[in-house]
Amino acid sequence: MRLIVYPVTFNALQDEIIGNLELAANKQAELISKWMEECVSGARNIAKNPFIVQALQSGNTPENDVNEYLKSLCSDFGYREVFSANRNGEVLFSSNQIFIGKNILNKDYHKKAISGVFFVSGIQPLQELTDNLFEPREEDVPSMVIAAPVKNSTELIVGVLALRVAISEIDKMMRNIHLGETGETYLVNKNGYMLTTSKYSGELLQENRIEKRTALELKVVDPFRNTLTKGVNECINGGDGYDANGYFDYRGVNVLGFWHWMPDYDWGVIAEIDAREGYGKLHKLRDSVMFIFAFLALGIVIVVFLLGKKISSPLHSITDVAMKIADGNYSMRIDYQTGDDIGKLATAINKMAELLEHR
């Protein structure tokens, strides 16, 4: 029915839906990439700031002045923490007073940065990044650390500058793009775990599929097969693509989707909308067409029935009279006077009966 009655409408709507999903996924990827570039650039610039270099190298800069400067960076750019440590891993300055004096020598970001390598961690639970050195009120919010070596004028590495950003910053970007009532965009890592907050977190909490949040807790699997959803599976294998026919998402709902892989960060952006909503207009059109066809079919049946009855009734009457004439009752006449073929037949039988009666 779809292919015969409204293929043009279907194809146009399908292209529009996938086009919107593609636009949303690519826009989110663009925003995330830009944000990451700004964070990386911010860490580089702070590490090169003579004020920070001098503070780490000499140790004579008033601690409060440095800490207040780092706090202002958090306020201005949305960082959760900015801190600097010496070569021995001791945190000398921090936007968070609790962190001062802690040692991060064994952390990957300190090891990499102190060796002269710029470092960007993956998104991880806060505890894994800091061993709960940050404030308890953070409740292990998934975060990432960006670290850069701090070098003096002779290019000698005197310490490390690191900043921490929470995944909530990416969540804000994800909420800026709307895809109808059921649509959403979300971020996944290379293992298929969601990195951002699901639009359906409330439902997932009620179903006990997550404890606190979807980020790093929810593996994006088809609940019916317990395997990664089609969108996520194809995305983490390094491909961009879409499915306009529908597949089951992590709720077990049939969705239409577009996915985009970000190789620089090993992240994937997924944009999905319930197939029911996406093809809602088309389904209404289909129902209207089916109603019209059903109405026409019913009308045809009624017309055929009435025509058949109109034809069969006089034929039954003619047959009955003809049988009586054949039995010798020549006085019988057919009462049917029309100009059609049935009327002519009736007239002929009446004349024959009249001739037989007067013989």
Tab-separated table of C-alpha atoms in Angstrom:
chain	number	residue	atom	x	y	z
A	1	MET	CA	0.000	0.000	0.000
A	2	ARG	CA	2.728	2.431	1.000
A	3	LEU	CA	4.739	1.897	-2.180
A	4	ILE	CA	1.688	2.159	-4.441
A	5	VAL	CA	-0.322	4.953	-2.850
A	6	TYR	CA	2.204	7.415	-1.488
A	7	PRO	CA	5.848	6.527	-2.290
A	8	VAL	CA	6.737	10.156	-2.977
A	9	THR	CA	5.355	11.295	0.375
A	10	PHE	CA	7.068	8.462	2.210
A	11	ASN	CA	10.477	9.070	0.626
A	12	ALA	CA	10.254	12.813	1.207
A	13	LEU	CA	9.346	12.361	4.871
A	14	GLN	CA	12.045	9.731	5.370
A	15	ASP	CA	14.679	12.036	3.890
A	16	GLU	CA	13.488	14.862	6.124
A	17	ILE	CA	13.657	12.754	9.297
A	18	ILE	CA	17.128	11.360	8.597
A	19	GLY	CA	18.293	14.804	7.519
A	20	ASN	CA	17.176	16.283	10.843
A	21	LEU	CA	18.857	13.494	12.820
A	22	GLU	CA	22.066	13.904	10.832
A	23	LEU	CA	22.014	17.653	11.391
A	24	ALA	CA	21.510	17.168	15.136
A	25	ALA	CA	24.304	14.580	15.471
A	26	ASN	CA	26.796	16.586	13.433
A	27	LYS	CA	25.923	19.802	15.256
A	28	GLN	CA	26.443	18.137	18.628
A	29	ALA	CA	29.772	16.710	17.481
A	30	GLU	CA	30.794	20.154	16.288
A	31	LEU	CA	29.848	21.763	19.616
A	32	ILE	CA	31.654	19.086	21.628
A	33	SER	CA	34.793	19.354	19.483
A	34	LYS	CA	34.808	23.121	19.816
A	35	TRP	CA	34.341	22.882	23.575
A	36	MET	CA	37.153	20.345	23.884
A	37	GLU	CA	39.449	22.541	21.817
A	38	GLU	CA	38.663	25.454	24.114
A	39	CYS	CA	39.418	23.347	27.204
A	40	VAL	CA	42.708	22.131	25.736
A	41	SER	CA	43.643	25.634	24.663
A	42	GLY	CA	42.713	26.908	28.117
A	43	ALA	CA	45.014	24.413	29.832
A	44	ARG	CA	47.887	25.310	27.500
A	45	ASN	CA	47.443	29.025	28.077
A	46	ILE	CA	47.190	28.716	31.856
A	47	ALA	CA	50.321	26.541	31.911
A	48	LYS	CA	52.180	29.235	29.958
A	49	ASN	CA	50.978	32.066	32.192
A	50	PRO	CA	54.106	33.662	33.744
A	51	PHE	CA	52.200	34.051	37.000
A	52	ILE	CA	51.748	30.256	37.281
A	53	VAL	CA	55.271	29.497	36.042
A	54	GLN	CA	56.782	31.856	38.597
A	55	ALA	CA	54.606	30.505	41.400
A	56	LEU	CA	55.680	26.902	40.760
A	57	GLN	CA	59.320	27.711	40.139
A	58	SER	CA	60.063	30.100	42.977
A	59	GLY	CA	57.476	29.260	45.590
A	60	ASN	CA	57.537	32.922	46.639
A	61	THR	CA	54.188	33.913	45.142
A	62	PRO	CA	51.485	34.338	47.818
A	63	GLU	CA	49.387	31.175	47.829
A	64	ASN	CA	46.108	33.026	48.207
A	65	ASP	CA	46.757	35.140	45.123
A	66	VAL	CA	47.325	32.069	42.974
A	67	ASN	CA	44.339	30.218	44.406
A	68	GLU	CA	42.033	33.177	43.832
A	69	TYR	CA	43.242	33.388	40.252
A	70	LEU	CA	42.475	29.690	39.731
A	71	LYS	CA	39.024	30.149	41.278
A	72	SER	CA	38.306	32.961	38.862
A	73	LEU	CA	39.150	30.633	35.972
A	74	CYS	CA	36.563	28.149	37.223
A	75	SER	CA	33.941	30.882	37.395
A	76	ASP	CA	34.781	32.273	33.977
A	77	PHE	CA	35.118	29.021	32.017
A	78	GLY	CA	33.053	26.461	33.925
A	79	TYR	CA	35.940	24.278	35.121
A	80	ARG	CA	35.267	22.229	38.248
A	81	GLU	CA	38.861	22.485	39.457
A	82	VAL	CA	42.119	24.023	38.331
A	83	PHE	CA	45.262	22.997	40.201
A	84	SER	CA	49.019	22.885	39.795
A	85	ALA	CA	51.548	20.493	41.268
A	86	ASN	CA	55.325	20.437	41.432
A	87	ARG	CA	57.543	17.757	39.944
A	88	ASN	CA	57.071	15.594	43.042
A	89	GLY	CA	53.310	15.528	42.561
A	90	GLU	CA	52.472	17.804	45.491
A	91	VAL	CA	49.540	20.091	44.762
A	92	LEU	CA	50.716	23.594	45.675
A	93	PHE	CA	47.864	25.669	44.294
A	94	SER	CA	44.221	24.850	43.657
A	95	SER	CA	40.840	26.433	43.176
A	96	ASN	CA	39.676	23.909	45.784
A	97	GLN	CA	41.346	24.439	49.163
A	98	ILE	CA	40.831	20.791	50.157
A	99	PHE	CA	43.074	19.644	47.324
A	100	ILE	CA	46.134	21.644	48.397
A	101	GLY	CA	48.877	19.455	49.849
A	102	LYS	CA	47.582	16.243	48.245
A	103	ASN	CA	49.893	14.174	46.094
A	104	ILE	CA	49.057	13.145	42.530
A	105	LEU	CA	52.425	11.673	41.611
A	106	ASN	CA	50.912	8.294	40.694
A	107	LYS	CA	48.184	9.732	38.479
A	108	ASP	CA	48.498	9.237	34.726
A	109	TYR	CA	47.864	12.872	33.992
A	110	HIS	CA	50.779	13.931	36.230
A	111	LYS	CA	53.089	11.266	34.812
A	112	LYS	CA	52.327	12.267	31.233
A	113	ALA	CA	52.484	16.013	31.758
A	114	ILE	CA	55.671	15.931	33.839
A	115	SER	CA	57.292	13.991	30.998
A	116	GLY	CA	56.390	16.820	28.649
A	117	VAL	CA	53.319	15.256	27.034
A	118	PHE	CA	50.020	17.082	26.872
A	119	PHE	CA	47.348	14.803	28.390
A	120	VAL	CA	43.578	14.464	28.020
A	121	SER	CA	41.977	11.719	30.073
A	122	GLY	CA	38.903	9.822	29.089
A	123	ILE	CA	35.633	10.458	30.881
A	124	GLN	CA	35.907	8.524	34.135
A	125	PRO	CA	34.306	8.400	37.574
A	126	LEU	CA	35.707	11.171	39.736
A	127	GLN	CA	37.072	8.654	42.244
A	128	GLU	CA	39.256	7.006	39.602
A	129	LEU	CA	40.698	10.353	38.591
A	130	THR	CA	41.376	11.732	42.054
A	131	ASP	CA	40.984	8.993	44.700
A	132	ASN	CA	38.185	11.115	46.217
A	133	LEU	CA	40.482	14.056	46.834
A	134	PHE	CA	37.750	16.419	45.765
A	135	GLU	CA	34.745	17.436	47.816
A	136	PRO	CA	32.329	14.664	48.853
A	137	ARG	CA	29.350	16.688	47.603
A	138	GLU	CA	30.473	15.932	44.057
A	139	GLU	CA	29.108	12.374	44.431
A	140	ASP	CA	31.598	10.875	42.006
A	141	VAL	CA	30.404	12.924	39.035
A	142	PRO	CA	31.988	11.593	35.801
A	143	SER	CA	34.768	13.959	34.787
A	144	MET	CA	37.874	14.313	32.710
A	145	VAL	CA	41.244	15.885	33.436
A	146	ILE	CA	43.303	17.908	30.994
A	147	ALA	CA	46.934	18.388	32.012
A	148	ALA	CA	49.852	20.315	30.555
A	149	PRO	CA	53.511	20.632	31.519
A	150	VAL	CA	54.530	23.948	33.038
A	151	LYS	CA	57.866	25.082	31.585
A	152	ASN	CA	60.125	27.941	32.566
A	153	SER	CA	61.956	30.241	30.193
A	154	THR	CA	64.638	27.601	29.574
A	155	GLU	CA	61.991	24.969	28.684
A	156	LEU	CA	62.643	23.111	31.931
A	157	ILE	CA	59.496	21.427	33.243
A	158	VAL	CA	58.854	22.804	36.734
A	159	GLY	CA	55.449	21.276	37.335
A	160	VAL	CA	52.040	20.367	36.009
A	161	LEU	CA	48.890	22.403	35.416
A	162	ALA	CA	45.641	20.443	35.351
A	163	LEU	CA	42.003	21.307	35.068
A	164	ARG	CA	38.988	19.123	35.655
A	165	VAL	CA	35.753	19.396	33.727
A	166	ALA	CA	32.561	17.508	34.518
A	167	ILE	CA	30.435	15.715	31.957
A	168	SER	CA	27.574	18.011	32.976
A	169	GLU	CA	29.114	20.644	30.705
A	170	ILE	CA	28.539	18.358	27.717
A	171	ASP	CA	25.043	17.609	29.023
A	172	LYS	CA	24.208	21.291	28.718
A	173	MET	CA	25.195	21.233	25.062
A	174	MET	CA	23.173	18.085	24.444
A	175	ARG	CA	20.043	19.763	25.806
A	176	ASN	CA	20.338	22.709	23.426
A	177	ILE	CA	19.121	20.695	20.435
A	178	HIS	CA	15.543	19.413	20.468
A	179	LEU	CA	14.192	16.538	18.386
A	180	GLY	CA	10.461	16.519	18.951
A	181	GLU	CA	8.874	14.924	22.002
A	182	THR	CA	10.760	11.617	21.978
A	183	GLY	CA	14.015	12.481	20.205
A	184	GLU	CA	17.371	12.811	21.950
A	185	THR	CA	21.097	12.954	21.320
A	186	TYR	CA	23.621	11.294	23.590
A	187	LEU	CA	27.313	10.486	23.773
A	188	VAL	CA	28.835	6.997	24.066
A	189	ASN	CA	32.376	5.760	24.589
A	190	LYS	CA	34.177	3.036	22.639
A	191	ASN	CA	32.810	0.372	25.005
A	192	GLY	CA	29.204	1.316	24.340
A	193	TYR	CA	28.552	3.076	27.657
A	194	MET	CA	26.529	6.257	27.697
A	195	LEU	CA	28.570	9.288	28.758
A	196	THR	CA	25.785	11.831	29.078
A	197	THR	CA	22.400	12.033	30.776
A	198	SER	CA	19.571	10.151	29.108
A	199	LYS	CA	16.268	11.882	28.471
A	200	TYR	CA	14.697	8.812	30.045
A	201	SER	CA	16.825	8.625	33.207
A	202	GLY	CA	13.704	8.662	35.389
A	203	GLU	CA	12.305	5.546	33.732
A	204	LEU	CA	15.671	3.782	33.917
A	205	LEU	CA	15.936	4.549	37.646
A	206	GLN	CA	12.465	3.114	38.251
A	207	GLU	CA	13.426	-0.025	36.342
A	208	ASN	CA	16.633	-0.333	38.442
A	209	ARG	CA	18.787	-0.287	35.321
A	210	ILE	CA	20.935	2.495	36.783
A	211	GLU	CA	21.822	3.507	40.339
A	212	LYS	CA	22.420	7.246	40.033
A	213	ARG	CA	22.855	8.322	36.442
A	214	THR	CA	23.235	6.989	32.927
A	215	ALA	CA	26.768	8.358	32.463
A	216	LEU	CA	29.188	5.401	32.732
A	217	GLU	CA	26.429	3.214	34.231
A	218	LEU	CA	24.180	2.459	31.283
A	219	LYS	CA	25.499	0.209	28.563
A	220	VAL	CA	23.454	1.020	25.481
A	221	VAL	CA	22.082	-2.420	24.660
A	222	ASP	CA	18.925	-3.730	23.066
A	223	PRO	CA	17.077	-5.195	26.101
A	224	PHE	CA	15.531	-7.944	23.980
A	225	ARG	CA	18.866	-9.326	22.737
A	226	ASN	CA	21.246	-7.932	25.359
A	227	THR	CA	23.605	-6.727	22.644
A	228	LEU	CA	24.632	-3.210	21.709
A	229	THR	CA	21.954	-1.382	19.762
A	230	LYS	CA	22.464	-1.187	16.029
A	231	GLY	CA	23.266	2.520	16.156
A	232	VAL	CA	25.878	2.226	18.903
A	233	ASN	CA	27.453	-0.947	17.517
A	234	GLU	CA	27.998	0.550	14.074
A	235	CYS	CA	29.090	3.884	15.515
A	236	ILE	CA	31.837	2.544	17.802
A	237	ASN	CA	33.193	0.548	14.885
A	238	GLY	CA	34.170	3.868	13.397
A	239	GLY	CA	31.354	4.582	11.018
A	240	ASP	CA	28.806	7.280	10.323
A	241	GLY	CA	25.418	6.037	9.237
A	242	TYR	CA	21.693	5.859	9.785
A	243	ASP	CA	18.731	3.521	9.937
A	244	ALA	CA	15.434	4.752	8.530
A	245	ASN	CA	13.661	1.413	8.934
A	246	GLY	CA	13.916	1.299	12.708
A	247	TYR	CA	15.761	-0.661	15.397
A	248	PHE	CA	15.311	-1.190	19.130
A	249	ASP	CA	17.036	1.327	21.387
A	250	TYR	CA	18.123	0.818	25.024
A	251	ARG	CA	14.469	1.134	26.153
A	252	GLY	CA	13.262	-1.528	23.763
A	253	VAL	CA	11.483	1.123	21.675
A	254	ASN	CA	11.627	1.111	17.891
A	255	VAL	CA	13.590	4.199	16.841
A	256	LEU	CA	15.059	5.859	13.774
A	257	GLY	CA	18.675	6.885	14.225
A	258	PHE	CA	21.776	8.591	12.895
A	259	TRP	CA	25.256	8.128	14.380
A	260	HIS	CA	28.594	9.939	14.078
A	261	TRP	CA	31.990	8.748	15.350
A	262	MET	CA	34.526	11.217	16.802
A	263	PRO	CA	37.902	9.461	16.366
A	264	ASP	CA	39.887	12.176	18.154
A	265	TYR	CA	38.187	11.317	21.444
A	266	ASP	CA	36.859	7.782	20.845
A	267	TRP	CA	33.331	9.062	21.363
A	268	GLY	CA	30.193	8.582	19.343
A	269	VAL	CA	27.190	10.880	19.012
A	270	ILE	CA	23.832	9.156	18.591
A	271	ALA	CA	20.668	10.982	17.492
A	272	GLU	CA	17.401	9.042	17.715
A	273	ILE	CA	13.659	9.578	17.616
A	274	ASP	CA	10.831	7.110	18.181
A	275	ALA	CA	9.648	5.691	14.860
A	276	ARG	CA	6.082	6.254	16.028
A	277	GLU	CA	6.671	9.991	16.237
A	278	GLY	CA	8.966	10.210	13.240
A	279	TYR	CA	6.496	8.556	10.900
A	280	GLY	CA	3.415	9.876	12.694
A	281	LYS	CA	2.345	12.093	9.788
A	282	LEU	CA	2.845	9.258	7.354
A	283	HIS	CA	0.758	6.901	9.464
A	284	LYS	CA	-2.051	9.461	9.543
A	285	LEU	CA	-1.874	9.709	5.763
A	286	ARG	CA	-1.879	5.923	5.488
A	287	ASP	CA	-4.929	5.664	7.745
A	288	SER	CA	-6.744	8.327	5.711
A	289	VAL	CA	-5.989	6.520	2.457
A	290	MET	CA	-7.102	3.192	3.895
A	291	PHE	CA	-10.342	4.780	5.155
A	292	ILE	CA	-11.072	6.270	1.731
A	293	PHE	CA	-10.382	2.951	0.005
A	294	ALA	CA	-12.531	1.081	2.510
A	295	PHE	CA	-15.362	3.577	2.020
A	296	LEU	CA	-15.123	3.280	-1.768
A	297	ALA	CA	-15.006	-0.517	-1.574
A	298	LEU	CA	-18.105	-0.555	0.622
A	299	GLY	CA	-19.888	1.736	-1.825
A	300	ILE	CA	-19.000	-0.533	-4.727
A	301	VAL	CA	-20.289	-3.594	-2.855
A	302	ILE	CA	-23.571	-1.846	-2.087
A	303	VAL	CA	-24.018	-0.707	-5.703
A	304	VAL	CA	-23.262	-4.193	-7.040
A	305	PHE	CA	-25.685	-5.697	-4.541
A	306	LEU	CA	-28.483	-3.308	-5.486
A	307	LEU	CA	-27.882	-3.791	-9.207
A	308	GLY	CA	-27.861	-7.528	-8.775
A	309	LYS	CA	-31.082	-7.403	-6.822
A	310	LYS	CA	-32.668	-5.183	-9.456
A	311	ILE	CA	-31.753	-7.708	-12.149
A	312	SER	CA	-32.438	-10.915	-10.243
A	313	SER	CA	-35.904	-9.993	-8.912
A	314	PRO	CA	-37.652	-9.659	-12.332
A	315	LEU	CA	-35.808	-12.721	-13.617
A	316	HIS	CA	-37.232	-14.753	-10.751
A	317	SER	CA	-40.714	-13.446	-11.580
A	318	ILE	CA	-40.314	-14.217	-15.297
A	319	THR	CA	-39.036	-17.720	-14.518
A	320	ASP	CA	-42.033	-18.391	-12.246
A	321	VAL	CA	-44.586	-17.258	-14.866
A	322	ALA	CA	-42.814	-19.168	-17.661
A	323	MET	CA	-42.956	-22.385	-15.599
A	324	LYS	CA	-46.716	-21.956	-15.072
A	325	ILE	CA	-47.297	-21.337	-18.786
A	326	ALA	CA	-45.279	-24.478	-19.531
A	327	ASP	CA	-47.644	-26.359	-17.173
A	328	GLY	CA	-50.642	-25.229	-19.295
A	329	ASN	CA	-51.774	-22.115	-17.455
A	330	TYR	CA	-51.879	-19.897	-20.562
A	331	SER	CA	-53.721	-17.089	-18.823
A	332	MET	CA	-50.610	-16.075	-16.837
A	333	ARG	CA	-48.950	-12.841	-17.814
A	334	ILE	CA	-45.678	-11.213	-16.734
A	335	ASP	CA	-46.164	-7.783	-15.192
A	336	TYR	CA	-42.892	-6.128	-16.225
A	337	GLN	CA	-43.032	-3.258	-18.677
A	338	THR	CA	-39.682	-1.636	-19.376
A	339	GLY	CA	-37.681	-0.963	-22.505
A	340	ASP	CA	-34.653	-3.002	-21.459
A	341	ASP	CA	-33.777	-6.544	-22.522
A	342	ILE	CA	-35.617	-8.055	-19.562
A	343	GLY	CA	-38.752	-6.096	-20.568
A	344	LYS	CA	-38.474	-7.343	-24.148
A	345	LEU	CA	-38.168	-10.915	-22.863
A	346	ALA	CA	-41.276	-10.463	-20.724
A	347	THR	CA	-43.249	-9.053	-23.693
A	348	ALA	CA	-42.216	-11.990	-25.895
A	349	ILE	CA	-43.329	-14.537	-23.286
A	350	ASN	CA	-46.647	-12.711	-22.807
A	351	LYS	CA	-47.315	-12.820	-26.594
A	352	MET	CA	-46.464	-16.499	-26.706
A	353	ALA	CA	-48.881	-17.194	-23.826
A	354	GLU	CA	-51.601	-15.174	-25.566
A	355	LEU	CA	-51.185	-17.159	-28.789
A	356	LEU	CA	-51.341	-20.429	-26.915
A	357	GLU	CA	-54.438	-19.304	-25.005
A	358	HIS	CA	-56.417	-18.466	-28.209
A	359	ARG	CA	-55.348	-21.500	-30.188
